[in-house]
PDB file of C-alpha atoms in Angstrom:
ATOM      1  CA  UNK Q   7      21.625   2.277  11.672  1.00  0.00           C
ATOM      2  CA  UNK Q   8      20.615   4.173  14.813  1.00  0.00           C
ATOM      3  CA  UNK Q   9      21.534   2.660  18.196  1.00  0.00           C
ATOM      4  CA  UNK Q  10      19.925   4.234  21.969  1.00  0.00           C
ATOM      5  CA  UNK Q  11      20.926   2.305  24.911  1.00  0.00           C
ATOM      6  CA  UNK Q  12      19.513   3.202  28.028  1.00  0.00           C
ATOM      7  CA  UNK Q  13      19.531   1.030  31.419  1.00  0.00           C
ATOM      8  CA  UNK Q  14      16.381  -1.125  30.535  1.00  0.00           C
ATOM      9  CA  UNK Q  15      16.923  -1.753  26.859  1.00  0.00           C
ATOM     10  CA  UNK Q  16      19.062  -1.321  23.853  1.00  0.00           C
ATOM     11  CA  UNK Q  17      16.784  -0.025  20.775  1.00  0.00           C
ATOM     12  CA  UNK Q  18      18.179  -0.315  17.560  1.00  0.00           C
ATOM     13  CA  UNK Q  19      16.872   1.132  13.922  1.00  0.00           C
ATOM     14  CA  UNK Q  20      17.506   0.082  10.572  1.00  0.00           C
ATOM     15  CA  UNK Q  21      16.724  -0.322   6.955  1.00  0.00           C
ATOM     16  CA  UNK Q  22      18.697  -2.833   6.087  1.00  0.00           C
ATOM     17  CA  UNK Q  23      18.593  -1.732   2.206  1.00  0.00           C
ATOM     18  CA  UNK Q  24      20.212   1.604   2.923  1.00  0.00           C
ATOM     19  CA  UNK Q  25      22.642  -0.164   5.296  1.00  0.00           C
ATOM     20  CA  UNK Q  26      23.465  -2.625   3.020  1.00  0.00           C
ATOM     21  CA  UNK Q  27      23.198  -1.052  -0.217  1.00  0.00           C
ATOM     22  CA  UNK Q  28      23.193   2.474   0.665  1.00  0.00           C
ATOM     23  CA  UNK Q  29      19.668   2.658  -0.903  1.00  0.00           C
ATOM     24  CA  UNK Q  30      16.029   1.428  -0.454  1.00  0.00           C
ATOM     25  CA  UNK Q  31      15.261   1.546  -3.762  1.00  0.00           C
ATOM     26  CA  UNK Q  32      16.780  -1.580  -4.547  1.00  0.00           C
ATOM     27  CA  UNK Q  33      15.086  -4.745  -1.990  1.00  0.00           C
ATOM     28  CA  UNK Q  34      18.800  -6.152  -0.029  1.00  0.00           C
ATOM     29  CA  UNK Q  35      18.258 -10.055  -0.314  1.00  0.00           C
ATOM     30  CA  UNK Q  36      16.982 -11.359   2.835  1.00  0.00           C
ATOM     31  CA  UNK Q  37      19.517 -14.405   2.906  1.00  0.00           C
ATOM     32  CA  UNK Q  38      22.195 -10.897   2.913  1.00  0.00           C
ATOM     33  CA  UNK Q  39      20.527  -9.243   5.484  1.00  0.00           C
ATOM     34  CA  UNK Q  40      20.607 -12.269   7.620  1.00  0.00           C
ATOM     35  CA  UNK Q  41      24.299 -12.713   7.640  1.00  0.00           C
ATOM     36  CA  UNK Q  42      24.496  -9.097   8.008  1.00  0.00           C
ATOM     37  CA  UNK Q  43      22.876  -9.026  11.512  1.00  0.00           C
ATOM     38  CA  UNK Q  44      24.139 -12.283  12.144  1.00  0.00           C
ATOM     39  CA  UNK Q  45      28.174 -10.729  12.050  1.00  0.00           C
ATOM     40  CA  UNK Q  46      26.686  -8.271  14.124  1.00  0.00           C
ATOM     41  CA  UNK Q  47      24.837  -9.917  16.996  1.00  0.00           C
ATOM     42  CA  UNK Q  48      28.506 -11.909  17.058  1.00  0.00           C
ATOM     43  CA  UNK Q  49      30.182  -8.699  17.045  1.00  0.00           C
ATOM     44  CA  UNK Q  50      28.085  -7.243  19.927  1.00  0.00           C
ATOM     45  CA  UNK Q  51      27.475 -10.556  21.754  1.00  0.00           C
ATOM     46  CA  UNK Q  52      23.820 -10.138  21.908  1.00  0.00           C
ATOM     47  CA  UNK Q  53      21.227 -11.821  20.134  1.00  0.00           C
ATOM     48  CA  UNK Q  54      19.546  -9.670  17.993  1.00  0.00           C
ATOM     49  CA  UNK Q  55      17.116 -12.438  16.705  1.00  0.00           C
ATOM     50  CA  UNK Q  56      15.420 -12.208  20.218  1.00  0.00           C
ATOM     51  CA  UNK Q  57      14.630  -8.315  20.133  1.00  0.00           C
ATOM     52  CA  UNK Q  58      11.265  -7.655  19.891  1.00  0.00           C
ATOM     53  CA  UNK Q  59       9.787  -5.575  16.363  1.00  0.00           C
ATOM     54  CA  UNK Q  60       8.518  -2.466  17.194  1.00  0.00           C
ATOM     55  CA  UNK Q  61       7.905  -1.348  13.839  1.00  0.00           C
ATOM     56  CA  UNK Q  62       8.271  -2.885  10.517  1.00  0.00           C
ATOM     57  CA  UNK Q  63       7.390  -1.921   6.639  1.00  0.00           C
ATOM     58  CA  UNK Q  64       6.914  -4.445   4.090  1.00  0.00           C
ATOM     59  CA  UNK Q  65       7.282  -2.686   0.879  1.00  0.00           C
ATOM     60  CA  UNK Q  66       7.918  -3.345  -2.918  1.00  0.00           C
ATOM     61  CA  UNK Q  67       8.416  -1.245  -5.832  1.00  0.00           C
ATOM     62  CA  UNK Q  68       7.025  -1.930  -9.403  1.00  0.00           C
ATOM     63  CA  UNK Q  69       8.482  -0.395 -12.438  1.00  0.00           C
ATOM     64  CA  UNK Q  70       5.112   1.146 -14.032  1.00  0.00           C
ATOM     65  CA  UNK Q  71       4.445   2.827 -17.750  1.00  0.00           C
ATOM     66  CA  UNK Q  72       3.477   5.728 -15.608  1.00  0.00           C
ATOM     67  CA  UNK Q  73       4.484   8.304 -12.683  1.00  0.00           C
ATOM     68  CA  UNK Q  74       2.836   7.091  -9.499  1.00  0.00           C
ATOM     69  CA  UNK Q  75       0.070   9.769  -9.510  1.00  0.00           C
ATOM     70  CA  UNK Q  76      -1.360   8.444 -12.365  1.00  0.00           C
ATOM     71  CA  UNK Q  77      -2.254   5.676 -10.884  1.00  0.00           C
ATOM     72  CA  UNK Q  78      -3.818   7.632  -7.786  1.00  0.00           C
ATOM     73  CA  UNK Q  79      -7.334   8.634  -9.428  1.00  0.00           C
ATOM     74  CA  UNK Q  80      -8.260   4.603  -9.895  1.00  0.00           C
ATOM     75  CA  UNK Q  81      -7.352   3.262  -6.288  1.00  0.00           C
ATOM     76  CA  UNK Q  82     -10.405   4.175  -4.094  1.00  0.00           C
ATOM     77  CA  UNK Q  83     -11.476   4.411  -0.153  1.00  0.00           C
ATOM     78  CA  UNK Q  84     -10.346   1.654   1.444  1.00  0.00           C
ATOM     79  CA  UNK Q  85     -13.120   0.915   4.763  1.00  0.00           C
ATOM     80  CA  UNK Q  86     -11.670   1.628   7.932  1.00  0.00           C
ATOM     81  CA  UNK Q  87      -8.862   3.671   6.478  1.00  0.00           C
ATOM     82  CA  UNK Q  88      -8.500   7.796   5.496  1.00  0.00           C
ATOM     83  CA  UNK Q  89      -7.662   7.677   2.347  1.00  0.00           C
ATOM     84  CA  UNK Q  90      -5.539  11.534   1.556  1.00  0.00           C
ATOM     85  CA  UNK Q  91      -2.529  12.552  -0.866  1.00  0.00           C
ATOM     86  CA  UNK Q  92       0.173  14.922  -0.371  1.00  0.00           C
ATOM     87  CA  UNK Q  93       2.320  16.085  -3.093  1.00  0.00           C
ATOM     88  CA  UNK Q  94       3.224  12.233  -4.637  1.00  0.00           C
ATOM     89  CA  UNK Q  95       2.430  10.026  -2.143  1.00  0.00           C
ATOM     90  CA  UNK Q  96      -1.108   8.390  -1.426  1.00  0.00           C
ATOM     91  CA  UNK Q  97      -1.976   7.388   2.294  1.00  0.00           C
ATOM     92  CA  UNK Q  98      -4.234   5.261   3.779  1.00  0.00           C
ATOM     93  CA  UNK Q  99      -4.596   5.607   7.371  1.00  0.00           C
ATOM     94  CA  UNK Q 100      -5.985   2.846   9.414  1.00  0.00           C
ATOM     95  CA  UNK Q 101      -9.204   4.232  11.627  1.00  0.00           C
ATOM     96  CA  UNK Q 102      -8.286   1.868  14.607  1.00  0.00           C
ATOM     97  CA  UNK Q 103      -4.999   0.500  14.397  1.00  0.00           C
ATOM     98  CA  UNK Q 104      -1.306   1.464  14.045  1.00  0.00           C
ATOM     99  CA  UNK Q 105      -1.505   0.711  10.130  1.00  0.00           C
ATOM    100  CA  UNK Q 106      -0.474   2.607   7.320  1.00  0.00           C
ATOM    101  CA  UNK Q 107      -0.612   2.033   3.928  1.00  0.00           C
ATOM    102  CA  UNK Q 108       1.078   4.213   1.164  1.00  0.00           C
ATOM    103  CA  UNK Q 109       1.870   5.177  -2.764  1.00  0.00           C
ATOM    104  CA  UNK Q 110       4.682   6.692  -3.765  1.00  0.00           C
ATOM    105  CA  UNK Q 111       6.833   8.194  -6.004  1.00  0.00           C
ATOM    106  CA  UNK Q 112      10.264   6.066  -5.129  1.00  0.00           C
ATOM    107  CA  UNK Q 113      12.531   8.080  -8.088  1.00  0.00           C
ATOM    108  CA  UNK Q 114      11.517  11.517  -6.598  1.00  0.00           C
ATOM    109  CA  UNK Q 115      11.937  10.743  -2.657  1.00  0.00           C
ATOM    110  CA  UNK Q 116      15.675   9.826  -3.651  1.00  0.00           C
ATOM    111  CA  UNK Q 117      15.867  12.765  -6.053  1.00  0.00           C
ATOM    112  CA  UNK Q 118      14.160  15.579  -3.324  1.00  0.00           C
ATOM    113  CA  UNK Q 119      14.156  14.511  -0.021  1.00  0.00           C
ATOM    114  CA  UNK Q 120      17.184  13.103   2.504  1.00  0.00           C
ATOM    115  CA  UNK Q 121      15.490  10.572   4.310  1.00  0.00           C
ATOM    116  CA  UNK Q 122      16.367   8.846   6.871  1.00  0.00           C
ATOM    117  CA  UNK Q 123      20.522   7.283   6.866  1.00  0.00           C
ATOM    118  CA  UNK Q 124      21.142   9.602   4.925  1.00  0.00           C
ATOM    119  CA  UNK Q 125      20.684  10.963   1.154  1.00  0.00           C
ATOM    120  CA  UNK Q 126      20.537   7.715  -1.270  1.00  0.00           C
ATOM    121  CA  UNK Q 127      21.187   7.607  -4.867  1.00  0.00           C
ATOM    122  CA  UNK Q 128      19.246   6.147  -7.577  1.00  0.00           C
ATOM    123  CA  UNK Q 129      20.954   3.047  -9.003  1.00  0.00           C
ATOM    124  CA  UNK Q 130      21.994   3.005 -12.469  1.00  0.00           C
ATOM    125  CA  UNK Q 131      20.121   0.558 -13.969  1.00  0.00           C
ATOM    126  CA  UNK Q 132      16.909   2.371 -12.630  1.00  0.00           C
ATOM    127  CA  UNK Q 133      17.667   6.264 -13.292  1.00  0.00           C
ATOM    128  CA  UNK Q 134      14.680   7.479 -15.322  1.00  0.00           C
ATOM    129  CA  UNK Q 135      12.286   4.484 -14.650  1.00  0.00           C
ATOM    130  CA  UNK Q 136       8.840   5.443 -13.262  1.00  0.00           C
ATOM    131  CA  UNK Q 137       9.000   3.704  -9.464  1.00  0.00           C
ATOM    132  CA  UNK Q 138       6.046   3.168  -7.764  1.00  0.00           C
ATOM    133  CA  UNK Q 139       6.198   2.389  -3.971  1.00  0.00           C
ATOM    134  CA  UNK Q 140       3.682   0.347  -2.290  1.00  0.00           C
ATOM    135  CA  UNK Q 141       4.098   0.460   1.046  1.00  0.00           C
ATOM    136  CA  UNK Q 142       2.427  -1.739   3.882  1.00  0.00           C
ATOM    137  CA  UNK Q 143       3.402  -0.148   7.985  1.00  0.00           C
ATOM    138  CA  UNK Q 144       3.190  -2.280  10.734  1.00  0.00           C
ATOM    139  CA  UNK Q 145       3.235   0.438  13.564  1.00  0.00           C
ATOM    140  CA  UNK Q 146       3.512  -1.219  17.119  1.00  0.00           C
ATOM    141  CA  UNK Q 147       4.449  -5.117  18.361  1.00  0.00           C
ATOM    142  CA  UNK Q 148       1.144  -6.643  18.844  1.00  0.00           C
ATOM    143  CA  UNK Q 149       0.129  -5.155  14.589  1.00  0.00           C
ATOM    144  CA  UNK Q 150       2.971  -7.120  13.938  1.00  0.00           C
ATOM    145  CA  UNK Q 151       2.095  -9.809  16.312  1.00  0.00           C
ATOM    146  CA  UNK Q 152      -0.796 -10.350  14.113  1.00  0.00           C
ATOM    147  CA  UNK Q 153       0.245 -10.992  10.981  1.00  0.00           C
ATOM    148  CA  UNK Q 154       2.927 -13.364  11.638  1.00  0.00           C
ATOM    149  CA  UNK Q 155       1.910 -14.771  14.944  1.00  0.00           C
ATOM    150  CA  UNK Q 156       4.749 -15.798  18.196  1.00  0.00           C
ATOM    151  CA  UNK Q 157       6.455 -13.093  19.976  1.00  0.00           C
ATOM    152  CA  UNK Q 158       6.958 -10.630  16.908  1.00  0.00           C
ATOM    153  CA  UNK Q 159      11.183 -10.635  17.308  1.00  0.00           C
ATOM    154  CA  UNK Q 160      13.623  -9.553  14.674  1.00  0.00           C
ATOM    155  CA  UNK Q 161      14.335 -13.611  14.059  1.00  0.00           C
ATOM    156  CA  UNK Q 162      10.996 -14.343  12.560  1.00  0.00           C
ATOM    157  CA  UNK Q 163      12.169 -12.183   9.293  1.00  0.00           C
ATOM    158  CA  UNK Q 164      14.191 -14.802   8.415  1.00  0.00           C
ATOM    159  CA  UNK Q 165      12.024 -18.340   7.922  1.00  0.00           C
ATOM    160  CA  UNK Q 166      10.274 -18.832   4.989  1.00  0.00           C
ATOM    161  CA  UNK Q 167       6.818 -19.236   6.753  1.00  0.00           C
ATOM    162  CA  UNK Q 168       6.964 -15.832   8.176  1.00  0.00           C
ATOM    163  CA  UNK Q 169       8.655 -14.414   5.464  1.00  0.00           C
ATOM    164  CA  UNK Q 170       5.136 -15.589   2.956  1.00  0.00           C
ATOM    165  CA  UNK Q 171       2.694 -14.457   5.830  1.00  0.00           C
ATOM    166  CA  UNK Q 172       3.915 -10.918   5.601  1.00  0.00           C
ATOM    167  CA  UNK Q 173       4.161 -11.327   1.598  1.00  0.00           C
ATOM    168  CA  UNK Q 174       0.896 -12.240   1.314  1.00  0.00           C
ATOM    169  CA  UNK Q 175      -0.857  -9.695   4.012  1.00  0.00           C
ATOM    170  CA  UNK Q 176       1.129  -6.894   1.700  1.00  0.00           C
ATOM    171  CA  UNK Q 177      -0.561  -8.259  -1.369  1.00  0.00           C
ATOM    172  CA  UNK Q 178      -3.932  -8.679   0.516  1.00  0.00           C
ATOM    173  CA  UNK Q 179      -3.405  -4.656   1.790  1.00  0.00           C
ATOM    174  CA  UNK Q 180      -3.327  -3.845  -1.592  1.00  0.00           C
ATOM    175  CA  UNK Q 181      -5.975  -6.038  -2.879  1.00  0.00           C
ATOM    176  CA  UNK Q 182      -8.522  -4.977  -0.450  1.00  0.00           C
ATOM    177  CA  UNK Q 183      -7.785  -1.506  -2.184  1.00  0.00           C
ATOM    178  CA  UNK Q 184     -11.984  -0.689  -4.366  1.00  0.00           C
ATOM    179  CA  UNK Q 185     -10.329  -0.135  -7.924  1.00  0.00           C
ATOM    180  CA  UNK Q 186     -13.753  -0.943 -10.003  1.00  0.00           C
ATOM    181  CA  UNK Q 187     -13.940   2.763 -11.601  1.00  0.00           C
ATOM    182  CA  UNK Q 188     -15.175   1.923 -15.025  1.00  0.00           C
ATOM    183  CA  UNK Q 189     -18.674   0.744 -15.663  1.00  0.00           C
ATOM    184  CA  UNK Q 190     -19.470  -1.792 -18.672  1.00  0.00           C
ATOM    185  CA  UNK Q 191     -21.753  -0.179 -20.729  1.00  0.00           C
ATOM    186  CA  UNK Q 192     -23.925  -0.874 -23.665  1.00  0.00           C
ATOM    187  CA  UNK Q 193     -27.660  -0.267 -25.510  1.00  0.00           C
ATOM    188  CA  UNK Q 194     -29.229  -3.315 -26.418  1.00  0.00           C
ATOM    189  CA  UNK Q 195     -32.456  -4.141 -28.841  1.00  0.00           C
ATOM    190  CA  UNK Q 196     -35.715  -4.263 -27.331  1.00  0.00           C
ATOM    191  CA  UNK Q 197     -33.863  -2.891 -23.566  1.00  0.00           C
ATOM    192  CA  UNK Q 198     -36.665  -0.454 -22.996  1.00  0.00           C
ATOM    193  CA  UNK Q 199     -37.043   2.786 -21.655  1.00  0.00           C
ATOM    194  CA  UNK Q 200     -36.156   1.910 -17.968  1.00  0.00           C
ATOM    195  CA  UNK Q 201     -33.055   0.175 -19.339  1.00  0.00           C
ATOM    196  CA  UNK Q 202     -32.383   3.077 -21.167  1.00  0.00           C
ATOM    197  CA  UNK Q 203     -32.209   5.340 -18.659  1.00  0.00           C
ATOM    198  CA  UNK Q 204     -30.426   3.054 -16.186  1.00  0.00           C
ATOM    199  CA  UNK Q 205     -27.122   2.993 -18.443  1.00  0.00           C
ATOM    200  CA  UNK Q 206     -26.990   6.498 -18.960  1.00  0.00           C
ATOM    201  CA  UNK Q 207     -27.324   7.480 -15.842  1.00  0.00           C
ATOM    202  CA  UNK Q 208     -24.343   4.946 -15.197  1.00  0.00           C
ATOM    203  CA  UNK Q 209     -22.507   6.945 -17.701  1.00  0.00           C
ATOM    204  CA  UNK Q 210     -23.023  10.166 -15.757  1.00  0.00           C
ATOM    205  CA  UNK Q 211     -21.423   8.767 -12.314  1.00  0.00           C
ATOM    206  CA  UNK Q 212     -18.487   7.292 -14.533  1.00  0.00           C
ATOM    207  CA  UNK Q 213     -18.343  10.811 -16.332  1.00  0.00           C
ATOM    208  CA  UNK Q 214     -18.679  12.169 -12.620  1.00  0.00           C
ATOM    209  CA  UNK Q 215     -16.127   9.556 -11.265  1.00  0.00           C
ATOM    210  CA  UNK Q 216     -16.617   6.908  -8.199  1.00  0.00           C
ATOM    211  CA  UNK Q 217     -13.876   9.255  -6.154  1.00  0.00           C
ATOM    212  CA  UNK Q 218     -16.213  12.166  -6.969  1.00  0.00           C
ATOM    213  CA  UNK Q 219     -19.080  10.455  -5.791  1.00  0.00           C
ATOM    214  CA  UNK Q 220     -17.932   9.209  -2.716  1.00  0.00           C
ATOM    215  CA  UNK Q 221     -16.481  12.158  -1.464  1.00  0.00           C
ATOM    216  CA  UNK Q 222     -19.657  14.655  -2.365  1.00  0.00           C
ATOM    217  CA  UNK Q 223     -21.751  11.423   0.013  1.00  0.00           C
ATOM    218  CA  UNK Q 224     -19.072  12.278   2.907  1.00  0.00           C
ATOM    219  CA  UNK Q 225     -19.749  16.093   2.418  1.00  0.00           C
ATOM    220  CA  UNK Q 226     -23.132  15.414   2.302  1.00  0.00           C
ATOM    221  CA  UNK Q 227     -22.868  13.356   5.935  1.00  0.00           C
ATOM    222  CA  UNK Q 228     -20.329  16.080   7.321  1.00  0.00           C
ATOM    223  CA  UNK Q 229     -23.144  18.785   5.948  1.00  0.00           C
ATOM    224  CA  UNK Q 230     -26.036  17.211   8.028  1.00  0.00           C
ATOM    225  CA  UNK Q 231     -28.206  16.736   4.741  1.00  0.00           C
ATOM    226  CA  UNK Q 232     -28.871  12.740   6.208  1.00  0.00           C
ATOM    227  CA  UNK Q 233     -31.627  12.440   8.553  1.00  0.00           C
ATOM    228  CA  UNK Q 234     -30.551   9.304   9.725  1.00  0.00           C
ATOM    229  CA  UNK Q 235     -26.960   7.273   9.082  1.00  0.00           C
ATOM    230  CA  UNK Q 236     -29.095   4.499   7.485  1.00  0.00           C
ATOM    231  CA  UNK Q 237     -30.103   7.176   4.659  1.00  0.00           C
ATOM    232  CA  UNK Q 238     -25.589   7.072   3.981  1.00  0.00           C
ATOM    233  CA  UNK Q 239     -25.583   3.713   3.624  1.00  0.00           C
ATOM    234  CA  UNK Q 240     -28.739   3.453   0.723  1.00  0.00           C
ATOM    235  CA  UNK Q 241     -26.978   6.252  -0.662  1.00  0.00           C
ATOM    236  CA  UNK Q 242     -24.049   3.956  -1.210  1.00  0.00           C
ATOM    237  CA  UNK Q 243     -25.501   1.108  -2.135  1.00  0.00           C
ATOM    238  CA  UNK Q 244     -27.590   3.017  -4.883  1.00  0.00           C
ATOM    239  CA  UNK Q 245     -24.771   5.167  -6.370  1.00  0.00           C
ATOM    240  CA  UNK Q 246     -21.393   2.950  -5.746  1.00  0.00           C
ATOM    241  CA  UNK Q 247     -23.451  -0.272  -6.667  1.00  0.00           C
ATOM    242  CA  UNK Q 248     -22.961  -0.196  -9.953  1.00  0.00           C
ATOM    243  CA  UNK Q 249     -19.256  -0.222 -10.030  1.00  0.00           C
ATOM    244  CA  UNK Q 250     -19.334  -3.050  -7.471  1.00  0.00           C
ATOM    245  CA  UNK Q 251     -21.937  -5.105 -10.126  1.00  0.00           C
ATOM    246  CA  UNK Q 252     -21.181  -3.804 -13.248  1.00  0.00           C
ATOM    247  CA  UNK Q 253     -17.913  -2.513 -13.137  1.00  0.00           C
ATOM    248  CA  UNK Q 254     -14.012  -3.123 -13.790  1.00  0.00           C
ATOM    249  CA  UNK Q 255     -11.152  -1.947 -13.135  1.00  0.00           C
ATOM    250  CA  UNK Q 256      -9.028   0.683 -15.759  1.00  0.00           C
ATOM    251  CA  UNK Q 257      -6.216  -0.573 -17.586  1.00  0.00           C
ATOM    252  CA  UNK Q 258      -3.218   1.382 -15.815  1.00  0.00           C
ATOM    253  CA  UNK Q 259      -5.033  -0.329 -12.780  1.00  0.00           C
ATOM    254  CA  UNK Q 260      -5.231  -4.055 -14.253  1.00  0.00           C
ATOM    255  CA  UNK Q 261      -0.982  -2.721 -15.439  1.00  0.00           C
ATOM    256  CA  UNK Q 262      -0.489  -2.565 -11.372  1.00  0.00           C
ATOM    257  CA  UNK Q 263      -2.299  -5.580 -10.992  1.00  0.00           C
ATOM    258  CA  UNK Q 264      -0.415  -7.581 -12.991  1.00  0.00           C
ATOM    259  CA  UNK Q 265       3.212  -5.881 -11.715  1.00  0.00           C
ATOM    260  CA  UNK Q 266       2.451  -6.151  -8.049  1.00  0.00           C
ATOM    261  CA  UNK Q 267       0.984  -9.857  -8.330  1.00  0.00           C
ATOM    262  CA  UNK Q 268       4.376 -11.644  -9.753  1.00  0.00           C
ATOM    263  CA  UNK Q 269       6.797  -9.628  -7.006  1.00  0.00           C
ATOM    264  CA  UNK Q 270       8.332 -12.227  -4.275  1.00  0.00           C
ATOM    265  CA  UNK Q 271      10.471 -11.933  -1.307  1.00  0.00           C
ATOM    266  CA  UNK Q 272      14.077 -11.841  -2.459  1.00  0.00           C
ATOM    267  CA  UNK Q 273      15.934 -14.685  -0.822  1.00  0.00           C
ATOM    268  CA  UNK Q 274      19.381 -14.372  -2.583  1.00  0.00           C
TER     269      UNK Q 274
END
């Protein structure tokens, strides 16, 4: 926990895990993290349930088959975001808000770097498991403001209904994610020439790869070769159609699916 006190406010930051646990790799039950704060809002005779979120990361970690990057090939550009990686980690920046979204390797950021609090260990039960981080950043009061609604203080955390809103704008944040990178695919009797030519030239931008694809129709834009944005957006509709109509979504993808679908909040 870091505390700054100055004559207009008191600011205080935490993550509870690492102050409760003494790691964020495991999630600190919220009904723990409560009482937690509670003892210490009595201990400091201030009411931390009325001090206003500044920040705040809604996170969870599935145990995958894989290392993270694996996964990073199959999760696409998300609109209104820059999507870039850096070592193990996969960001999403938001364009026009104070929203971040990231991938990352959980067992190596433990094992490498000493983040914030302090250097954490592994636990046990999870030393050589593959732990993928999806994390959702909520960068300023009013981005928090607008996913769970009121004033946006530290209380909120701790009701049920505000506890599902943020739940459920995590999952959305990662289901808003393109993942369709693999086309369906097959010659039938009697399909014709046109048909015919169609599917393979499918195959080629699946061969090619819908990353690939979009990125060469950003260098293309950054290159001038458009001679009007319009020309951009056929461009996209032509050669990224096809995974939006015919496509689906690769099975380490439909693996993360499944694993980040049945996580809830952690009362107790």
């Amino acid at each position: 926990m870091g505390v700054s006190i100055s004559e207009s406010r008191i600011k205080i930051k935490i993550c509870p895990n690492k102050f409760i646990l003494g790691n964020n790799v495991e999630e600190a039950p919220i009904d723990t993290v409560f009482n937690t704060l509670y003892d210490l809002s009595h201990k400091l005779e201030i009411d931390l349930g009325q001090f206003k979120l500044e920040q705040l990361d809604v996170t969870h970690t599935a145990e995958t088959d894989c290392v993270p990057e694996a996964y990073f090939p199959y999760l696409c550009n998300n609109r209104g975001f820059e999507r870039w990686q850096l070592d193990t980690s996969l960001y999403y920046t938001a364009n026009s808000s104070k929203i971040k979204k990231v991938f990352y390797d959980k067992a190596q950021e433990v094992d490498k770097r000493k983040s914030w609090g302090g250097r954490q260990k592994i636990p046990d039960n999870l030393k050589g498991q593959n732990l993928t981080r999806f994390e959702c950043r909520l960068g300023s009061n009013s981005e928090i403001i607008k996913v769970i609604g009121d004033e946006g203080v530290l209380g909120q955390l701790f009701h049920e209904q505000y506890v599902q809103q943020l739940q459920s704008w995590w999952l959305n944040q990662y289901e808003v994610i393109p993942k369709t990178t693999e086309l369906n695919w097959q010659f039938k009797e009697q399909m014709g020439q046109k048909a015919v030519d169609e599917t393979i030239i499918q195959l080629g931008l699946m061969k090619l790869n819908r990353l690939q694809i979009e990125e060469l129709i950003e260098l293309a834009d950054k290159q001038g070769a458009y001679k009007h944005p319009s020309q951009k957006t056929r461009s996209k509709k032509k050669l990224l159609g096809a995974f939006k109509t015919n496509g689906k979504k690769h099975n380490l993808i439909n693996e993360l699916d499944y694993k980040y679908r049945k996580v809830e909040p952690k009362w107790n």
